[in-house]
mmCIF file of N, CA and C in Angstrom:
data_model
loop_
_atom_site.group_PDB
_atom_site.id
_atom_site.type_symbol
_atom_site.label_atom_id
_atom_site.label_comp_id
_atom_site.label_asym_id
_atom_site.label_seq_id
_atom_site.Cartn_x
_atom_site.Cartn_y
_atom_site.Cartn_z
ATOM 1 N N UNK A 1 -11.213 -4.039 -8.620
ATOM 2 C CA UNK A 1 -9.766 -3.989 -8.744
ATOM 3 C C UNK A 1 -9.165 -3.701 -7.365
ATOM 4 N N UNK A 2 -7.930 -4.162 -6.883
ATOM 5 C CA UNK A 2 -7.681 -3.755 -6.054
ATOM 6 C C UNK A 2 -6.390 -3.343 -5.799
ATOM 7 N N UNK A 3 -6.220 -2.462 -4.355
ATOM 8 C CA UNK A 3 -5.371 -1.302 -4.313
ATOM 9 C C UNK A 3 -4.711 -2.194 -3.291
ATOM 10 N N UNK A 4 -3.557 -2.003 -3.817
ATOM 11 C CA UNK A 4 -2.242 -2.697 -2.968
ATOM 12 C C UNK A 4 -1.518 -1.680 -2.174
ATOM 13 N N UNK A 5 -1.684 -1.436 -0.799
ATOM 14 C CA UNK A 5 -0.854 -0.459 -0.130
ATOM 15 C C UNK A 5 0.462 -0.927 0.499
ATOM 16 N N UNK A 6 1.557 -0.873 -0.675
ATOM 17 C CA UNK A 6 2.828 -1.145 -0.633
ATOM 18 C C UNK A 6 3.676 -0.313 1.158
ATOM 19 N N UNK A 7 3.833 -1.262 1.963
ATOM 20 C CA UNK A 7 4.534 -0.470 3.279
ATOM 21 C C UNK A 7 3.317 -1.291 4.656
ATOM 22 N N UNK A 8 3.286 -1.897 5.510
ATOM 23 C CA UNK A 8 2.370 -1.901 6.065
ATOM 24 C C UNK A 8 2.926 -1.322 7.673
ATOM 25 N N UNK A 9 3.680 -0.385 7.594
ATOM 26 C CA UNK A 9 3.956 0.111 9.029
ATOM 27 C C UNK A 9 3.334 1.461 9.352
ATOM 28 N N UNK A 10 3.634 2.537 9.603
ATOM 29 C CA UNK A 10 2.846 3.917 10.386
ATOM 30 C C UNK A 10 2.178 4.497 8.916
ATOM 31 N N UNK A 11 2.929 4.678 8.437
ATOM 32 C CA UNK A 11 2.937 5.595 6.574
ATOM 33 C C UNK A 11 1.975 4.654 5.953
ATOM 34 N N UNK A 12 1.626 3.076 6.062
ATOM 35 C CA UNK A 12 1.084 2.414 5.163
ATOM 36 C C UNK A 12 -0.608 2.803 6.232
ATOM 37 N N UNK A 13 -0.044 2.549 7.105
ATOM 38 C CA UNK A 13 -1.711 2.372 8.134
ATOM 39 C C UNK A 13 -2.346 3.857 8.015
ATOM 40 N N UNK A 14 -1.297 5.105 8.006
ATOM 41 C CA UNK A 14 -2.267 6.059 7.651
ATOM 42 C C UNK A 14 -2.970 6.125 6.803
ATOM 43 N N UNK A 15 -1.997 5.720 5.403
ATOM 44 C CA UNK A 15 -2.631 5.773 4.388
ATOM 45 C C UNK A 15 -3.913 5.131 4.206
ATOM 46 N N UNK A 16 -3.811 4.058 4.704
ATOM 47 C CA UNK A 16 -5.036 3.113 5.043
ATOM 48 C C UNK A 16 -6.329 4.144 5.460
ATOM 49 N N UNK A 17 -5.867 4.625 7.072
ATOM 50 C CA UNK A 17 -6.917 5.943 6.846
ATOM 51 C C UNK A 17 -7.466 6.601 6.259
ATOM 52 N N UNK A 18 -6.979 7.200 5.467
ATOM 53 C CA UNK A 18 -7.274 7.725 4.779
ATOM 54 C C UNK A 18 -7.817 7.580 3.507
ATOM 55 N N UNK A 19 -7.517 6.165 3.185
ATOM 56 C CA UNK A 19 -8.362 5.556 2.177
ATOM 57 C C UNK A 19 -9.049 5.256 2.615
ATOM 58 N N UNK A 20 -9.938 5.202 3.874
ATOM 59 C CA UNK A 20 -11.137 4.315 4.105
ATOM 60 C C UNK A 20 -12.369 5.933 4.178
ATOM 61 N N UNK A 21 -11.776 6.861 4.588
ATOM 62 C CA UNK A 21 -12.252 8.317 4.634
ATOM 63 C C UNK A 21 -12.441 8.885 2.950
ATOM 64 N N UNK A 22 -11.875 8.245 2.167
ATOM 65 C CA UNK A 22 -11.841 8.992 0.825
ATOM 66 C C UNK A 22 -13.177 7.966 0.018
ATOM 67 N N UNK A 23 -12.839 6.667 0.136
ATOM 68 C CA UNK A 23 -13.501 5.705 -0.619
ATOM 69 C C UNK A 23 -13.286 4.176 0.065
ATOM 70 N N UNK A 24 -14.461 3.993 1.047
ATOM 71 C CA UNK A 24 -14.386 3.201 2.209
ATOM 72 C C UNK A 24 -15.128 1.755 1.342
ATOM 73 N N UNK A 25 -15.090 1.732 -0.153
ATOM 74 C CA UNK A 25 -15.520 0.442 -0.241
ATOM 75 C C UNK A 25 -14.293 -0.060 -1.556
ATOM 76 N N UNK A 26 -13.339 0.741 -1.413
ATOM 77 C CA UNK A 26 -12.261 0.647 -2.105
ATOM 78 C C UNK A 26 -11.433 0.302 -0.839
ATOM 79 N N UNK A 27 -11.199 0.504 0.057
ATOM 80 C CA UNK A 27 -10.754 0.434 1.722
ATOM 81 C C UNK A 27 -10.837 -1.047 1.517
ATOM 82 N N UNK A 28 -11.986 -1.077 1.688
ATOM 83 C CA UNK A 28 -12.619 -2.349 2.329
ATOM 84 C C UNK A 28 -12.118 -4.003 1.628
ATOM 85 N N UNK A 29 -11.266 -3.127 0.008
ATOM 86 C CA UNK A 29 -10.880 -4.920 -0.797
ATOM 87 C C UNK A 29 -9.579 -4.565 -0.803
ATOM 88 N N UNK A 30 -8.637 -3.164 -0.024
ATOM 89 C CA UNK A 30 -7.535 -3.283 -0.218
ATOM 90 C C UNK A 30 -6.359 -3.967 0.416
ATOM 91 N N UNK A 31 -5.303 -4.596 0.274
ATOM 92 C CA UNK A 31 -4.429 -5.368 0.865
ATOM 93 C C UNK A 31 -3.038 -4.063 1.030
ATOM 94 N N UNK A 32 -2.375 -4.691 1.950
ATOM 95 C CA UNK A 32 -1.078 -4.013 2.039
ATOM 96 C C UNK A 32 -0.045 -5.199 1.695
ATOM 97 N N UNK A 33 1.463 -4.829 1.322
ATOM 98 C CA UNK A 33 2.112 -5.218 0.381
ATOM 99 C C UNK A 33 3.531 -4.786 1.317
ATOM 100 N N UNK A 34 3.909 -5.629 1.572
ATOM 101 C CA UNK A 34 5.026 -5.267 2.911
ATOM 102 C C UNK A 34 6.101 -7.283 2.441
ATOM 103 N N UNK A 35 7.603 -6.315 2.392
ATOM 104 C CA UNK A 35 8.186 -7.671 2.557
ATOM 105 C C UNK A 35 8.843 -7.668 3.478
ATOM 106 N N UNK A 36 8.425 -7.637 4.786
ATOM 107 C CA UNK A 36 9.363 -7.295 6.112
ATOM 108 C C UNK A 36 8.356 -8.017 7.015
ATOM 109 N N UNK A 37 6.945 -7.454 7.100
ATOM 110 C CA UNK A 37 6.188 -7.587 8.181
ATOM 111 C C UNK A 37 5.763 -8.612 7.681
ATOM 112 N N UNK A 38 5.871 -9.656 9.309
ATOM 113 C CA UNK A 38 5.454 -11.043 9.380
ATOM 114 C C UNK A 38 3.955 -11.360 9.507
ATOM 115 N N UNK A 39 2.817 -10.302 10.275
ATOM 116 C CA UNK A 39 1.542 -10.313 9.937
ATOM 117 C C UNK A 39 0.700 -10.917 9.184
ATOM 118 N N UNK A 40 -0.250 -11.419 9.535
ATOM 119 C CA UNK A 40 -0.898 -11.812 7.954
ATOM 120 C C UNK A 40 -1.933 -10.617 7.418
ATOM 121 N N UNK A 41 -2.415 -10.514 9.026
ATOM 122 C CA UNK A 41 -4.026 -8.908 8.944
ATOM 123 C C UNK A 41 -3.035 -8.094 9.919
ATOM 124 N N UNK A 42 -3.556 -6.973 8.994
ATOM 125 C CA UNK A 42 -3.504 -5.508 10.132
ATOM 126 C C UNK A 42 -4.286 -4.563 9.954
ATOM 127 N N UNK A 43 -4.945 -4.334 11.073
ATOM 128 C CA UNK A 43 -6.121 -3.811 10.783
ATOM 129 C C UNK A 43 -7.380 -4.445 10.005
ATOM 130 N N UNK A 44 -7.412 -5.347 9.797
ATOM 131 C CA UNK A 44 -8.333 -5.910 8.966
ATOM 132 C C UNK A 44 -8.344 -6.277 7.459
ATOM 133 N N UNK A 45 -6.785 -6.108 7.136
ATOM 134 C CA UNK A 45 -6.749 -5.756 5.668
ATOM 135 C C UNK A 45 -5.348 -6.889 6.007
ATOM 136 N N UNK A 46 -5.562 -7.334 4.942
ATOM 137 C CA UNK A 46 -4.564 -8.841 4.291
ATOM 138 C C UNK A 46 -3.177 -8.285 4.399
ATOM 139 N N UNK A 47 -2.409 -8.970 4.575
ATOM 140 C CA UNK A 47 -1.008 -8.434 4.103
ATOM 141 C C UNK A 47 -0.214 -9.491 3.210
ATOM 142 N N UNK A 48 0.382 -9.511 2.351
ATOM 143 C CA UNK A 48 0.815 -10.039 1.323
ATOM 144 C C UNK A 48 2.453 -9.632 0.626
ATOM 145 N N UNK A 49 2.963 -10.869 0.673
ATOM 146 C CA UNK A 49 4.659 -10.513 0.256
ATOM 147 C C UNK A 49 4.213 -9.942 -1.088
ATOM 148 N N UNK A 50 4.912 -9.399 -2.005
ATOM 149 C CA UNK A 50 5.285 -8.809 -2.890
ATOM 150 C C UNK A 50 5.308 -9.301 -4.297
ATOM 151 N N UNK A 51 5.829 -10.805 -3.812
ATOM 152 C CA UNK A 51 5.424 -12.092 -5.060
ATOM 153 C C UNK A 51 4.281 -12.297 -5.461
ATOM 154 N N UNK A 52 3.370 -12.141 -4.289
ATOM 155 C CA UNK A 52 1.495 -12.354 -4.317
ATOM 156 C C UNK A 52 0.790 -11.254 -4.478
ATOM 157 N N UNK A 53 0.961 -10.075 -5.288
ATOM 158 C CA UNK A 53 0.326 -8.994 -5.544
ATOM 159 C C UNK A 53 -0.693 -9.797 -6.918
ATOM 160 N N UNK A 54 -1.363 -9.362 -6.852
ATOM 161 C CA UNK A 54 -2.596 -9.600 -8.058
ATOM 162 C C UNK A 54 -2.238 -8.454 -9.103
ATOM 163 N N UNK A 55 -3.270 -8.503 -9.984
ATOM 164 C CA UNK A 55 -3.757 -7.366 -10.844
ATOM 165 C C UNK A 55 -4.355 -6.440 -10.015
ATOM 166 N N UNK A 56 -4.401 -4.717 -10.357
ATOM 167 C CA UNK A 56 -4.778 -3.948 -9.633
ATOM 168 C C UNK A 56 -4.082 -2.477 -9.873
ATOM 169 N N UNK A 57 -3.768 -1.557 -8.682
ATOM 170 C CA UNK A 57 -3.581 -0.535 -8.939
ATOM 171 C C UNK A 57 -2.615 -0.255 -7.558
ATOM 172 N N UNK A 58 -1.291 0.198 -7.102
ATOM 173 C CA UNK A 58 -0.946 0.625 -5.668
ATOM 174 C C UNK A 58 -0.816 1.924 -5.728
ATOM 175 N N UNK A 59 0.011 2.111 -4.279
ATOM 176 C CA UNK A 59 0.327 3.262 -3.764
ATOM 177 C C UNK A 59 1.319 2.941 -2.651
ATOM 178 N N UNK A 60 2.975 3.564 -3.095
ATOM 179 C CA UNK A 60 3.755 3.399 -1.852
ATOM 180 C C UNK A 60 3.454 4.222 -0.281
ATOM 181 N N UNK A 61 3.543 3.486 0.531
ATOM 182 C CA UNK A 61 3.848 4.172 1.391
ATOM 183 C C UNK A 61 4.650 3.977 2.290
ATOM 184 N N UNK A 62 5.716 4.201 2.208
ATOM 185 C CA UNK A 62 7.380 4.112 2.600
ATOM 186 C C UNK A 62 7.922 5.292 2.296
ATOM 187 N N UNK A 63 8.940 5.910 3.814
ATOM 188 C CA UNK A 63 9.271 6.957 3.125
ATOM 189 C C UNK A 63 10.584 7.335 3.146
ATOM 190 N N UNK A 64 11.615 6.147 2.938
ATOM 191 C CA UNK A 64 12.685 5.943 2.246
ATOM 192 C C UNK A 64 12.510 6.183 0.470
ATOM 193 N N UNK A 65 13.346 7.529 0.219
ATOM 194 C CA UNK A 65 13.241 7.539 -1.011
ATOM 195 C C UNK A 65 13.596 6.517 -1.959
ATOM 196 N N UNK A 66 14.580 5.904 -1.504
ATOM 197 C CA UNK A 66 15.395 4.499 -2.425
ATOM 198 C C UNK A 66 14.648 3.641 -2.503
ATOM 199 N N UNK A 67 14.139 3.029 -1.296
ATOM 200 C CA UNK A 67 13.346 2.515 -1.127
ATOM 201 C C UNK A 67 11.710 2.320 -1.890
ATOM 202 N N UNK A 68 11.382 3.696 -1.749
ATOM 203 C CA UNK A 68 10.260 3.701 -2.320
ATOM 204 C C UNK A 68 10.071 3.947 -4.065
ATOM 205 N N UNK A 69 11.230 3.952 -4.509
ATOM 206 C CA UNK A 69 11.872 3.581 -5.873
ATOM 207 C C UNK A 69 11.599 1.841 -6.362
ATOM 208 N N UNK A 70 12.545 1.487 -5.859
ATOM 209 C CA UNK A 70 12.655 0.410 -5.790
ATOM 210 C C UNK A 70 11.360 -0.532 -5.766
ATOM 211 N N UNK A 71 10.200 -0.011 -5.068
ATOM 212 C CA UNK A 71 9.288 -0.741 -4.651
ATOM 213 C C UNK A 71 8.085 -0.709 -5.894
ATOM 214 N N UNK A 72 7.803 1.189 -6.202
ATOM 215 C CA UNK A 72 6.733 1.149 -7.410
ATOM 216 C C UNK A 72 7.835 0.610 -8.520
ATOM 217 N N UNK A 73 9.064 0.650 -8.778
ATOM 218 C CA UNK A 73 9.579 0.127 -9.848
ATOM 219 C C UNK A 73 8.688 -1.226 -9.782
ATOM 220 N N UNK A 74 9.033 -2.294 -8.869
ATOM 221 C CA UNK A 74 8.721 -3.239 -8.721
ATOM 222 C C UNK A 74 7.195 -3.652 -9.413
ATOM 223 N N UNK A 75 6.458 -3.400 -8.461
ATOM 224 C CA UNK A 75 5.223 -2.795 -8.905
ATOM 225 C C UNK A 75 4.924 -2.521 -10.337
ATOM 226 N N UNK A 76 5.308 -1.621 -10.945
ATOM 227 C CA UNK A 76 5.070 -1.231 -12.107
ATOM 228 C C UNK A 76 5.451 -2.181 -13.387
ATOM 229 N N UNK A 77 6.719 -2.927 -13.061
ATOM 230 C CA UNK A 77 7.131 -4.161 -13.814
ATOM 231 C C UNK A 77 6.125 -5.471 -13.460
ATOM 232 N N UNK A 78 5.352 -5.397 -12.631
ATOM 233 C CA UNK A 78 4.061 -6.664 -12.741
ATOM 234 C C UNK A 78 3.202 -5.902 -12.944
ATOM 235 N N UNK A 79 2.983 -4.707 -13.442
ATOM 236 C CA UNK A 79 1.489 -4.700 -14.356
ATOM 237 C C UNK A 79 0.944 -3.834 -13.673
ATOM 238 N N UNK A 80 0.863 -3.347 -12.308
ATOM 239 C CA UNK A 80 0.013 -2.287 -11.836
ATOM 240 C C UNK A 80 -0.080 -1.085 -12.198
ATOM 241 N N UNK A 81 -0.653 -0.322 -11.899
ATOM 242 C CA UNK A 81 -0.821 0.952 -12.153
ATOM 243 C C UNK A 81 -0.756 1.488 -11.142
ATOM 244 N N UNK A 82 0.360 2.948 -10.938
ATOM 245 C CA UNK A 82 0.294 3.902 -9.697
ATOM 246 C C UNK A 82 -1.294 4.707 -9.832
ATOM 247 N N UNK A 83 -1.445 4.476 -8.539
ATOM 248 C CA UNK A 83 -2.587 5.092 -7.844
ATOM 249 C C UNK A 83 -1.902 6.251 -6.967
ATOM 250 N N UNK A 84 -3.192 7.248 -6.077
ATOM 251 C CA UNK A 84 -2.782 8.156 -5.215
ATOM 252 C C UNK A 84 -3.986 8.093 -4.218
ATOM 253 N N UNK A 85 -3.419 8.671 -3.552
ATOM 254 C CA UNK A 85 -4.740 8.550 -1.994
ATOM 255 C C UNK A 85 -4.650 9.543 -1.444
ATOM 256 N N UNK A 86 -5.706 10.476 -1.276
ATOM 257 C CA UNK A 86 -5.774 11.998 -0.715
ATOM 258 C C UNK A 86 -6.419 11.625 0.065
ATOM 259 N N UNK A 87 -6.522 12.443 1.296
ATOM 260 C CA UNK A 87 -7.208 12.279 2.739
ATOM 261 C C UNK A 87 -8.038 13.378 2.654
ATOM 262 N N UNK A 88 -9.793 13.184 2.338
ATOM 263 C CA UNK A 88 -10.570 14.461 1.933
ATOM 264 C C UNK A 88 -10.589 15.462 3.541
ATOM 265 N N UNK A 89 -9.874 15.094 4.387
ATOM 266 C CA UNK A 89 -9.871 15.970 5.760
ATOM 267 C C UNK A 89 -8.921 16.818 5.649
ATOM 268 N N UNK A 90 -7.873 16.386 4.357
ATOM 269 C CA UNK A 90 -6.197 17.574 4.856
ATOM 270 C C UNK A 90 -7.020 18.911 4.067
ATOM 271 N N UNK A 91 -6.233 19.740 4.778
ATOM 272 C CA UNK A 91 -6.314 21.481 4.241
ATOM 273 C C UNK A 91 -5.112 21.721 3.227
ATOM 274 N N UNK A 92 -5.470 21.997 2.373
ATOM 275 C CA UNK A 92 -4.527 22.494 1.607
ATOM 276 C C UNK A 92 -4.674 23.879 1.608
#
């Protein structure tokens, strides 16, 4: 299944980090989900308008609150499921 990381600018690429540190073969099939950035790869990972999301699971990372409304709404009306991504390095 794969994890759509909605945002592909600073907030999406960390996250990226940090998904590759948590579960690096879940990393490895995830795409980012950006309708701004003209890119196709960043970092090694696909980027894909918003129309072309598959089946799967995301996680925003945008950190415009409206914005990031707007986006898992989106999301959530084609079928995905919110996911979360912890970075096993932060201290809580």
């Amino acid at each position: 299944m794969t994890l759509h990381i909605v945002g592909a600018g600073g907030f999406g690429r960390e996250t990226l980090d940090a998904l590759r540190a948590m579960a690096p073969a879940v990393a490895a099939g995830a795409v980012f989900v950006d309708e701004r950035c003209d890119a196709r790869v960043i970092d090694g990972i696909m980027v894909r308008r918003p129309a072309q999301v598959g089946p799967g699971t995301f996680v925003v990372a945008i950190a415009d609150p409206r914005v990031r409304r707007r986006l898992a709404d989106s999301m959530l009306a084609r079928g995905l499921a919110a996911a979360s991504v912890v970075d096993p390095r932060a201290v809580v």
